[in-house]
XYZ file of C-alpha atoms in Angstrom:
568
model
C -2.364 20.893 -21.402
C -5.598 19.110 -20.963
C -4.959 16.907 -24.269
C -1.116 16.352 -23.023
C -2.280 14.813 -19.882
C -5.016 12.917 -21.359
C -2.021 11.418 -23.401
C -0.027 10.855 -20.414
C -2.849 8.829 -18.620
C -3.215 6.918 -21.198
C 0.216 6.030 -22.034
C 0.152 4.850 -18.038
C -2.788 2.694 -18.720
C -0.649 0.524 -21.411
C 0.764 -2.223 -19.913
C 4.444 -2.372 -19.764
C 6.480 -3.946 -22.051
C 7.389 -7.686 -20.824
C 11.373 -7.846 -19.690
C 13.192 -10.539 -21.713
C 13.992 -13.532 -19.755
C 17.277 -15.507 -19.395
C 17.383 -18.524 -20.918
C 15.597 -21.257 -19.056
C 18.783 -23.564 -19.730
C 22.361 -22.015 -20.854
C 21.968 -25.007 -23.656
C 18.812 -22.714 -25.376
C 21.196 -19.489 -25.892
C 24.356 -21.697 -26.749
C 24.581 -21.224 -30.860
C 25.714 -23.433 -33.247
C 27.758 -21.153 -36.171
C 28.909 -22.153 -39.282
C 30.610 -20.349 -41.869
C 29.533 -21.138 -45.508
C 31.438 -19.991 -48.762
C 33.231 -21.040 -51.643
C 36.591 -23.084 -52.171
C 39.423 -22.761 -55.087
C 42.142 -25.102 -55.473
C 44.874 -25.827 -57.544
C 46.145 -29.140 -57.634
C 49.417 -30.404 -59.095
C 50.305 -34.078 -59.822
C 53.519 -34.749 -61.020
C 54.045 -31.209 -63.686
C 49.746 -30.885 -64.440
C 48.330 -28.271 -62.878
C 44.304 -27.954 -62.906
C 41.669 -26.072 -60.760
C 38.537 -26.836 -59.338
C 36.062 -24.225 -57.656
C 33.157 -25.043 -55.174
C 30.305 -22.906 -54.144
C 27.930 -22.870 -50.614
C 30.595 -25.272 -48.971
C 30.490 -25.433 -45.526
C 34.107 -24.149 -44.251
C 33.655 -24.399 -40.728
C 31.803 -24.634 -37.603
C 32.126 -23.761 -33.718
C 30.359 -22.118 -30.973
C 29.001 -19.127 -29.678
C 26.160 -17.937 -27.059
C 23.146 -15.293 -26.946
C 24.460 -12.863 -24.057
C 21.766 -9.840 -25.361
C 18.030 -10.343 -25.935
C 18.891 -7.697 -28.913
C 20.564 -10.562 -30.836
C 23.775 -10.199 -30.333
C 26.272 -13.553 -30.225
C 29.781 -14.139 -28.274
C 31.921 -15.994 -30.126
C 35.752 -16.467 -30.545
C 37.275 -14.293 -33.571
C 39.350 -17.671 -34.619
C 35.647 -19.025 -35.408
C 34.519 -16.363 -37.514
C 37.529 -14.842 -39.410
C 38.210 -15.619 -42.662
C 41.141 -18.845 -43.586
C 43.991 -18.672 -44.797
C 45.237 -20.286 -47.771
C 46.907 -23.570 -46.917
C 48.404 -26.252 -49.059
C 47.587 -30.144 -48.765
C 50.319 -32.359 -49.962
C 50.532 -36.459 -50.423
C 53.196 -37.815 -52.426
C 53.128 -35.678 -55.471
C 50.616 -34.853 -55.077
C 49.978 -30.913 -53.945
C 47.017 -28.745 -53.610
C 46.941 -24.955 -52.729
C 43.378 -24.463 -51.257
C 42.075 -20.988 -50.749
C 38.784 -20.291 -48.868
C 36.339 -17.272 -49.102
C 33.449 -16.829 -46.859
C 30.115 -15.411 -48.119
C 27.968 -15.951 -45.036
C 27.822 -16.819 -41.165
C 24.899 -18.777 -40.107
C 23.607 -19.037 -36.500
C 21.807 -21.561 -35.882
C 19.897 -22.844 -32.630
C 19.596 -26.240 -31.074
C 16.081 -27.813 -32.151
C 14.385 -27.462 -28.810
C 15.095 -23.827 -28.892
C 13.604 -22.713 -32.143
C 10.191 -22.962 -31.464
C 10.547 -20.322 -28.368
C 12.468 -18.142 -30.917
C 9.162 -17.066 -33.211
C 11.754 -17.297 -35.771
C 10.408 -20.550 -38.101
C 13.859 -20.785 -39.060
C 16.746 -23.033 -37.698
C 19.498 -21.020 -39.276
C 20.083 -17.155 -39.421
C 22.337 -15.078 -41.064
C 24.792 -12.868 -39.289
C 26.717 -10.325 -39.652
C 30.024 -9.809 -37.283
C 29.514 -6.158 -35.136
C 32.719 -6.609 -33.535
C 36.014 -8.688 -33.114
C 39.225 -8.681 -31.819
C 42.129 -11.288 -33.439
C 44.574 -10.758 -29.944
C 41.916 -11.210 -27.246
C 40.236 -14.211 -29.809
C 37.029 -12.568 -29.426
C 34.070 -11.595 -31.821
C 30.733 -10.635 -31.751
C 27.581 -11.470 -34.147
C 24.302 -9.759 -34.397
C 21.228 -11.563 -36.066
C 18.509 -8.979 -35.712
C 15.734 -9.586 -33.571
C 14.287 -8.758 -29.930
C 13.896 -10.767 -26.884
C 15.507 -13.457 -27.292
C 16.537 -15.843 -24.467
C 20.273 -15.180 -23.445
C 22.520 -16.532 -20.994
C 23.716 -13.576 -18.529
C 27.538 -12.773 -17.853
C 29.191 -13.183 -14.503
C 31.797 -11.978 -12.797
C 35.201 -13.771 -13.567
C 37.027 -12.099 -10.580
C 34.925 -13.987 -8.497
C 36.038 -17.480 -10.177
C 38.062 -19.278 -7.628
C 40.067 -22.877 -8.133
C 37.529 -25.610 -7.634
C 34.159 -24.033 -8.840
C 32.398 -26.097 -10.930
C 31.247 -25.093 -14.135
C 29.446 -26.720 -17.153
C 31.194 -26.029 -20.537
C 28.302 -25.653 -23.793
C 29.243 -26.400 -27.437
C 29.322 -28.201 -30.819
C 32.197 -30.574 -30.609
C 33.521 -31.562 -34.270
C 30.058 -30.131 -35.830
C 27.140 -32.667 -37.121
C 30.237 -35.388 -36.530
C 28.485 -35.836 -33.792
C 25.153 -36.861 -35.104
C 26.225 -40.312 -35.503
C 22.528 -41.882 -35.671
C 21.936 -39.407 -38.602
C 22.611 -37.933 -41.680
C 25.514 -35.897 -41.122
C 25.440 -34.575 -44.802
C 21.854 -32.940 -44.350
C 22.578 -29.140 -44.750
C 19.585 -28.122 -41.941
C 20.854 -30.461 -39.245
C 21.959 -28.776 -36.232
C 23.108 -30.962 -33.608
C 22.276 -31.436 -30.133
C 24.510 -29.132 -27.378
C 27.194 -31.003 -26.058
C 27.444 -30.460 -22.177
C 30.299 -31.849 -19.863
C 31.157 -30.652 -16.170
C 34.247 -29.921 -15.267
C 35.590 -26.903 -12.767
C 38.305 -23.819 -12.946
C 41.684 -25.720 -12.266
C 43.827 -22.877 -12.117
C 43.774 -18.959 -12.438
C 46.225 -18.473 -15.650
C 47.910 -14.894 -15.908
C 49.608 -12.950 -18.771
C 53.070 -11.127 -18.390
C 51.298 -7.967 -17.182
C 50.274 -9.812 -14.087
C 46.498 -10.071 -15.278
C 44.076 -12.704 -15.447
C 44.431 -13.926 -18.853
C 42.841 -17.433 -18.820
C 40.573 -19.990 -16.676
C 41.778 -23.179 -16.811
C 39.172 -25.749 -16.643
C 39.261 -29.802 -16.452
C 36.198 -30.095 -19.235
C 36.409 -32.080 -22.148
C 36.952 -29.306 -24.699
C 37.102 -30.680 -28.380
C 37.473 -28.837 -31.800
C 33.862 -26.758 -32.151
C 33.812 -26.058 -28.269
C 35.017 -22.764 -29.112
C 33.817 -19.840 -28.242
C 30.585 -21.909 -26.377
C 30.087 -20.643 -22.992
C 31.593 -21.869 -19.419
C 29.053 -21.373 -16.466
C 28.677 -21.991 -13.407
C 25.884 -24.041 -11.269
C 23.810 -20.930 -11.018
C 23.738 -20.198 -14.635
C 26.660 -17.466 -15.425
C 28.886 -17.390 -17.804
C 32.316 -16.616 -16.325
C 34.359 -17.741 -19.157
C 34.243 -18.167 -23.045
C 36.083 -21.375 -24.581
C 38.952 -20.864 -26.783
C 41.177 -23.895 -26.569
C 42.660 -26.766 -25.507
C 46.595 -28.343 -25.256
C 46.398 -30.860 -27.490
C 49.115 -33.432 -25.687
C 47.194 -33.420 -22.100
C 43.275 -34.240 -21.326
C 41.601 -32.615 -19.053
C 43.123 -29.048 -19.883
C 41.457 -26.711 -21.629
C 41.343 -22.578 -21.367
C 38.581 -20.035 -21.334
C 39.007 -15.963 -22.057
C 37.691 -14.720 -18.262
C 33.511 -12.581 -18.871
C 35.575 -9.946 -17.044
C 38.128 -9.332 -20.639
C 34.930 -9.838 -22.797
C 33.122 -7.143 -20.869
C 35.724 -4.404 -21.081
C 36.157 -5.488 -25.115
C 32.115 -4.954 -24.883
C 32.976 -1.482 -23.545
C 35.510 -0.686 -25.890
C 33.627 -1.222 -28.777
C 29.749 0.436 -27.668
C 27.685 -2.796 -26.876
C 28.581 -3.043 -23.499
C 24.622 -1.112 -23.688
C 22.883 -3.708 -24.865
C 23.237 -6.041 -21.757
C 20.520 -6.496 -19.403
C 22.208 -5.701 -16.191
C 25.085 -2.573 -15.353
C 28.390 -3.230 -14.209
C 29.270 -1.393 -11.262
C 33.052 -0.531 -10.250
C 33.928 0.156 -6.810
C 34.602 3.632 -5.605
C 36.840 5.338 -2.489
C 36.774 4.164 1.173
C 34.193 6.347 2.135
C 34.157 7.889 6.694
C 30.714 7.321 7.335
C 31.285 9.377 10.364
C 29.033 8.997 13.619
C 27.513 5.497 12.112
C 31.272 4.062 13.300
C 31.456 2.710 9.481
C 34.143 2.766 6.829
C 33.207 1.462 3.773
C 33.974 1.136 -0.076
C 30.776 1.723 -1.646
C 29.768 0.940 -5.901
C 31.320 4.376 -7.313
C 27.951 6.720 -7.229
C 26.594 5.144 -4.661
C 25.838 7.641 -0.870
C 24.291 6.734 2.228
C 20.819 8.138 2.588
C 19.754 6.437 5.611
C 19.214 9.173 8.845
C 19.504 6.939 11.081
C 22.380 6.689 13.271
C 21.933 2.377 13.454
C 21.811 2.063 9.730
C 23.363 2.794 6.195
C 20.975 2.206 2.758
C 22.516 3.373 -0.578
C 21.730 2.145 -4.238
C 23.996 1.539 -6.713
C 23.465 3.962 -9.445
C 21.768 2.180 -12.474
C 22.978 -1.272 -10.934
C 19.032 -2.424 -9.514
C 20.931 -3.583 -6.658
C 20.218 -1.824 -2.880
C 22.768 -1.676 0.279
C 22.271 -1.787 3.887
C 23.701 -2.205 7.049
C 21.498 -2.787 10.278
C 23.631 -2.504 13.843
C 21.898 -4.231 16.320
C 22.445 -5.280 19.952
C 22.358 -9.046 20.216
C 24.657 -11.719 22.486
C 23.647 -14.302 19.437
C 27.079 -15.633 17.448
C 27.181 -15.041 13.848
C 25.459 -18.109 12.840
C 22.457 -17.501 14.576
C 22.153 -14.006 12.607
C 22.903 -15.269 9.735
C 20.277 -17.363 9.681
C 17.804 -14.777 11.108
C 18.828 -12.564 7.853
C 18.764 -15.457 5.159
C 15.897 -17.466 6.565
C 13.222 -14.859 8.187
C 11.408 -11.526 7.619
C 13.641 -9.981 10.257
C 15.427 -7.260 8.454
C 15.183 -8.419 4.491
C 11.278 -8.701 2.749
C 12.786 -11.668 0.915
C 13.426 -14.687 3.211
C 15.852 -16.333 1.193
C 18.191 -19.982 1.514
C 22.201 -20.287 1.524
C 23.028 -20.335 -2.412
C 25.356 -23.014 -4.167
C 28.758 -21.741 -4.211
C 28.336 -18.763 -1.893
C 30.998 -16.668 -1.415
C 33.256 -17.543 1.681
C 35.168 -15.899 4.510
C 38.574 -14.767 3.038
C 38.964 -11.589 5.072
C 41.823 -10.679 7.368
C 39.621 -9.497 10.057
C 38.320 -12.538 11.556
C 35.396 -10.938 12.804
C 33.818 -10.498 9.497
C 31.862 -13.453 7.915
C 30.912 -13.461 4.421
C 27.830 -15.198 2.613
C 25.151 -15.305 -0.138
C 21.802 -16.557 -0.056
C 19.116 -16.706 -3.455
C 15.081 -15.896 -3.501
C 11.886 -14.584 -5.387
C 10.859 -11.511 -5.695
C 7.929 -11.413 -4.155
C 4.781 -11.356 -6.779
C 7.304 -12.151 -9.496
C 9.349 -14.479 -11.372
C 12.574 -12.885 -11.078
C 15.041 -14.199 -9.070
C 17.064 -12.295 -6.572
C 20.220 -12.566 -4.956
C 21.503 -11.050 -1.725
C 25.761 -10.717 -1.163
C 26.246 -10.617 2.906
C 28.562 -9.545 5.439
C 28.016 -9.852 9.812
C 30.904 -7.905 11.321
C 31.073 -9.190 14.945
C 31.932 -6.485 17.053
C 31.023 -8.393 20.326
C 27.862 -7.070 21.879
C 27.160 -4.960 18.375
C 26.780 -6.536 14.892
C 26.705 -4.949 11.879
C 24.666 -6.769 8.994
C 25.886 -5.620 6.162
C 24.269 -7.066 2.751
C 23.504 -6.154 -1.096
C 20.243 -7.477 -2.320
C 19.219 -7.088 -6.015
C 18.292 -9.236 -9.269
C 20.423 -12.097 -9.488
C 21.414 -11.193 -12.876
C 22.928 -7.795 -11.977
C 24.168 -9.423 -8.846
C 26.192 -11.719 -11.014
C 27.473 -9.660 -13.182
C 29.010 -7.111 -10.290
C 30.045 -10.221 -7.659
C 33.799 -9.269 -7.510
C 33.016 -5.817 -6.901
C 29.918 -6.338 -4.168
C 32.691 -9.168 -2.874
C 35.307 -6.487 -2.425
C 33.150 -3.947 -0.973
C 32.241 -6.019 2.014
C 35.547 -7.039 2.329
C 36.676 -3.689 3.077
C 33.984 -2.952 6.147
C 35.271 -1.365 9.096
C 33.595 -0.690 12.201
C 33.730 0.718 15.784
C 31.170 -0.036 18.778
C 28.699 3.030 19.244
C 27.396 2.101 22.772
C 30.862 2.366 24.911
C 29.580 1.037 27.778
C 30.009 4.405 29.962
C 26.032 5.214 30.497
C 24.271 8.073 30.044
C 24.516 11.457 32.005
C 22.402 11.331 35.276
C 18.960 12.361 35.356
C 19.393 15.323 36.995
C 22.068 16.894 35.050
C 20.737 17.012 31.459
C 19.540 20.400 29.979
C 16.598 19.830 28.493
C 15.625 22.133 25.487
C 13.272 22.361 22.698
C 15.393 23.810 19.856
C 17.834 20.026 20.068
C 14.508 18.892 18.141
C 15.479 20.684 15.145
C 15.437 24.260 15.304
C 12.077 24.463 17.346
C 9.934 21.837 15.227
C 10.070 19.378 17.011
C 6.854 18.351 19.489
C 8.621 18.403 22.576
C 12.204 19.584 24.360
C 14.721 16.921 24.241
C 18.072 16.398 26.250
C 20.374 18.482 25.169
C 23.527 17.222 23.273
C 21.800 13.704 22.512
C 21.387 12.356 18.781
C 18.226 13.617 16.883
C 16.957 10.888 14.276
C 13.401 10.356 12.631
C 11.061 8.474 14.217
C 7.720 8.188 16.192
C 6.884 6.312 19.105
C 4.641 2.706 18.977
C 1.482 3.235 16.313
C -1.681 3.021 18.729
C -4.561 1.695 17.448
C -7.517 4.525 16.488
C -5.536 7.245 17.059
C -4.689 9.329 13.723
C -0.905 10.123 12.445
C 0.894 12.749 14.463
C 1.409 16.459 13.542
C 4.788 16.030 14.674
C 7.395 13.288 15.622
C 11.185 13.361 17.629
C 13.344 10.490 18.434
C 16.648 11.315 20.354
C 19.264 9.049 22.192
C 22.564 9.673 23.816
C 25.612 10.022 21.617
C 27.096 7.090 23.518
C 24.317 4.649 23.349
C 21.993 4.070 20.420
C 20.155 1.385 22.285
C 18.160 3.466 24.929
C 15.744 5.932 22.650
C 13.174 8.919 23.794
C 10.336 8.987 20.704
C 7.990 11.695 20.876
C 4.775 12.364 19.374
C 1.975 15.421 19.290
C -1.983 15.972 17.940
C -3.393 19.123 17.823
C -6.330 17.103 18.808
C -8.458 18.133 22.741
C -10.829 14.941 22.034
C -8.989 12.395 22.477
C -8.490 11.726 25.963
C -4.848 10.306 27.617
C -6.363 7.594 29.269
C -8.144 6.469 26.773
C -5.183 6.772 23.915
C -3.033 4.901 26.429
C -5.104 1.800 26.900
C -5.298 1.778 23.225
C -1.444 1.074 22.775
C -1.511 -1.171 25.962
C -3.932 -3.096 27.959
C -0.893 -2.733 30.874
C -0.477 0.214 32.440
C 2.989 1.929 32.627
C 4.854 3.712 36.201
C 3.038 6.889 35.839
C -0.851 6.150 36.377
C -3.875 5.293 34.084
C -2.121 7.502 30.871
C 0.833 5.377 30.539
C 1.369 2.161 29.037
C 4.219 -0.257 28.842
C 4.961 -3.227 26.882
C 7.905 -5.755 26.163
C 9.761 -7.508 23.212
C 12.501 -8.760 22.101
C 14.754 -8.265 19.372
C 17.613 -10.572 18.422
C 18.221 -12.356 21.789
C 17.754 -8.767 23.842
C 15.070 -7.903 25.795
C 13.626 -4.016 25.270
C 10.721 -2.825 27.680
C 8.775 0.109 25.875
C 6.929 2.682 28.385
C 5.109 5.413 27.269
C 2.804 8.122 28.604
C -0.258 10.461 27.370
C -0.444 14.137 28.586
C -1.805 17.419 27.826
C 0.292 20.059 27.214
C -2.580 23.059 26.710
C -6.248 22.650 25.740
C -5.718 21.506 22.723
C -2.243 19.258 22.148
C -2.141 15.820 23.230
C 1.771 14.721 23.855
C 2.725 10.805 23.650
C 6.599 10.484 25.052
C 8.238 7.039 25.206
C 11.548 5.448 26.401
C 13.068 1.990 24.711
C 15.317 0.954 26.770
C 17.338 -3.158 27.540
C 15.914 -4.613 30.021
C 19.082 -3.590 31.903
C 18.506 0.190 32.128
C 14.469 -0.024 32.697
C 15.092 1.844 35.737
C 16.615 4.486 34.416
C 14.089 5.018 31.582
C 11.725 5.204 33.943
C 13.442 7.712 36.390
C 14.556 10.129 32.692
C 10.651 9.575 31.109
C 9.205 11.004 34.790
C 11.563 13.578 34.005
C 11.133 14.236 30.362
C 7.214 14.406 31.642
C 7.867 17.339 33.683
C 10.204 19.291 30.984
C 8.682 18.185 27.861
C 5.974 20.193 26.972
C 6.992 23.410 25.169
């Protein structure tokens, strides 16, 4: 056992393996393939027939992209499969040419191959996967971490986004200032902007194609289409030959499920999520369609956090009290610590309001991870219920973020919510029950109203004084803005007085062992007042009310009351 843990600790002490980066530009994963072989034809001029066979001709060339730091290549399956015989005629002249490949090179853009560790321009491949009716195909050249370009999310592609298209137009034809005939030259990537035109559909009702208003030549296919933030959301495949300014990409969303189908959906950095049942979140006032898997975990009435299973990508919805409009919370989530680590700024492109309910807003914003180079992406939704908003958002890598935008899109879409404080007020002082068993089954520090909400939760952190033995928080089932937070010490040493001028240097209603402060929490004003008290020799008892600014007085009437019933 000794010698197993020894192991353990030192397996812990070896640092972790470095996480492959995305390609710093989509140009550095964008491949240049060409397919080399040999070529027999027969020609016949006017009744004499001869042959003539060449070897390690180059056939053909296109495009393709890293999407995997294992090594693996998207390409189109009209780029890669092997020719047909065709004949060539002029005057009588006829030839019947037949082509066999022998090898598939990938080869990388000269600014990328000295970040590959590779030495080598050109590498052979082998083809892991392909389809002939989606015109898709997959190479793999061996190898680990190399730069990729990440996959979007194609059902998040609207008309008008912009988007970069990345190929080899007509080969080294390009390479006009060189010499074209040089079997190691590789050619620069051809870039051009253009944006999705149209939404193109097959008979089954489906998204079939993205039309796009690039310039798309011969040897764009199978190059990636991505957008400003660096995702591919489409893989070229053609153009119409009698129009400019149309050309068609297969949607990431069809290459992903032909990744599934065939096994290497597993070698992609980031999960894709699909989105599971409305899901009753009960006394929250939510309904929600959550990432299948995913569960709120969050005890607390005001709140909902859930991750989505093997995605890297958290959920959570704060409800808070505020008179601000939308904007103003919006940029209190996006642009300050208030409820995200992460203060982040409005992304390029962010997703917009399209929701029937026009009380819901939608948004994105992008960040660092704090410490890190990773970049992170957070998917938002404010649902204005008046007096209440709910601020609903998924924060996680960009990359996974990307890849699951339709679904994250979709899930906020479908929020639902009622108001939790109705407005009615809680029960007089003098007619709650007050018992010590609503604090969960006895453990609690202190008897509580009876028939209020029981949450976690301990009152304001004093300076010097130690963590509690025990904790309560409780509010009334109508109104999750006024709060009673308890707090005990089996401690006789520390004095009331004394504890209470630690957590305030004003004193509260009830003498020289209370305390009471203010603040002020998205445009609403909250007055905290708290007391000390002994309840025996040797328990010290902190109780506190939060209450608006509106209901101070009766916080202070119901914590002179909790006083005299609290202590067991």
């Amino acid at each position: 056992m000794k010698a197993l843990l020894a192991l353990a600790l030192a397996l812990l002490a070896l640092p972790a393996p470095a996480r492959p980066d995305r390609a710093r530009l989509p140009a550095d994963a964008t491949v240049f393939i060409r397919l080399v072989g040999s070529a027999h034809v027969e020609v016949e001029d006017a009744g004499l027939r001869r042959s003539v066979d060449l070897d390690a001709v180059e056939i053909s060339t296109g495009s393709g992209f890293l999407f995997s730091p294992a090594g693996y290549v998207l390409t189109n399956d009209h780029v890669v499969n092997d020719p047909e015989e065709f004949i060539l005629a002029r005057g009588t002249l006829r030839a019947k040419v037949t082509l066999t490949v022998s090898r598939i090179d990938v080869c990388f853009r000269p600014g990328a191959v000295s970040g590959l560790g590779t030495g080598a321009t050109c590498t052979p491949a082998t083809v892991a996967a392909s389809d002939a009716a989606l015109d898709l195909a997959v190479l793999f050249i061996g190898g680990a971490d190399h730069p990729y370009v990440a996959l979007g999310d194609s059902d998040a592609a609207t008309a008008g986004l912009p988007v970069d298209a990345f190929g080899y137009p007509f080969g080294r034809d390009v390479e006009v200032g060189k010499v074209a005939t040089a079997q190691d030259l590789v050619p620069e990537v051809s870039t051009t902007p253009g944006s999705v035109s149209a939404l193109r559909a097959d008979d089954a009702g489906e998204q079939r194609y993205l039309q796009v208003t690039n310039t798309l030549n011969p040897g764009n296919s199978g190059g990636p289409l991505v957008t400003k933030e660096g995702f591919v959301v489409g893989v070229i495949c053609m153009k119409l030959r009698q129009g400019s300014g149309i050309g068609f990409a297969i949607p990431v969303n069809r290459v992903r499920e032909f990744l599934e189908r065939t096994g290497l959906e597993q070698f992609l950095p980031a999960r894709r999520l699909r989105l599971g049942a409305l899901q009753d979140l009960g006394a929250k006032g939510i309904q929600i369609r959550l990432p299948d898997g995913a569960a709120d975990t969050s005890p607390f009435r005001s709140q909902v956090e859930a991750d989505a299973k093997d995605g890297g990508i958290g959920f959570r919805i704060d409800r808070v009290l505020s008179p601000w409009h939308v904007k103003r919370i919006e940029d209190a989530l996006i642009g300050t610590h208030a409820f995200e680590t992460v203060a982040m700024a409005p992304r390029e492109g962010r997703i917009g309001a399209r929701s029937a309910d026009a009380r819901l807003f939608l948004g994105g914003a992008m960040g660092g991870a704090p410490g890190t180079s990773e970049d992170m992406r957070m998917d938002y939704a404010i649902l204005d219920l008046g007096s209440e908003k709910l601020v609903a958002r998924y924060v996680g890598s960009a990359e996974a973020m990307a890849l699951n935008e339709g679904v994250l899109r979709e899930s906020l879409l479908s929020l639902q919510a009622r108001r939790l404080a109705t407005g009615d007020g809680p029960a007089p002082v003098d007619t709650l029950q007050w018992s010590s068993t609503q604090a969960g089954a006895g453990h609690g520090p202190v008897a509580l109203p009876a028939g209020w909400v029981v949450e976690p939760g301990r009152p304001s952190a004093c300076p010097g004084l130690p963590q509690p033995d025990r904790t309560a928080t409780a509010s009334p089932v109508q109104d999750f803005t006024l709060v009673l937070r308890a707090a005990s010490w089996s401690d006789g040493s520390v004095s009331p007085v004394s504890a209470a001028a630690a957590c305030s240097t004003r004193r509260g209603p009830l003498g020289e062992a209370s305390y009471t402060t203010r603040v002020n929490w998205m445009g609403v004003g909250y007055t905290v007042d708290g007391v000390f008290l002994r309840a025996g020799p040797q328990q010290l008892l902190q109780l506190e009310t939060v209450s608006t600014d509106e209901q101070v007085a009766y916080a202070r009437v119901l914590l002179a009351a909790w006083v005299r019933n609290a202590p067991e």
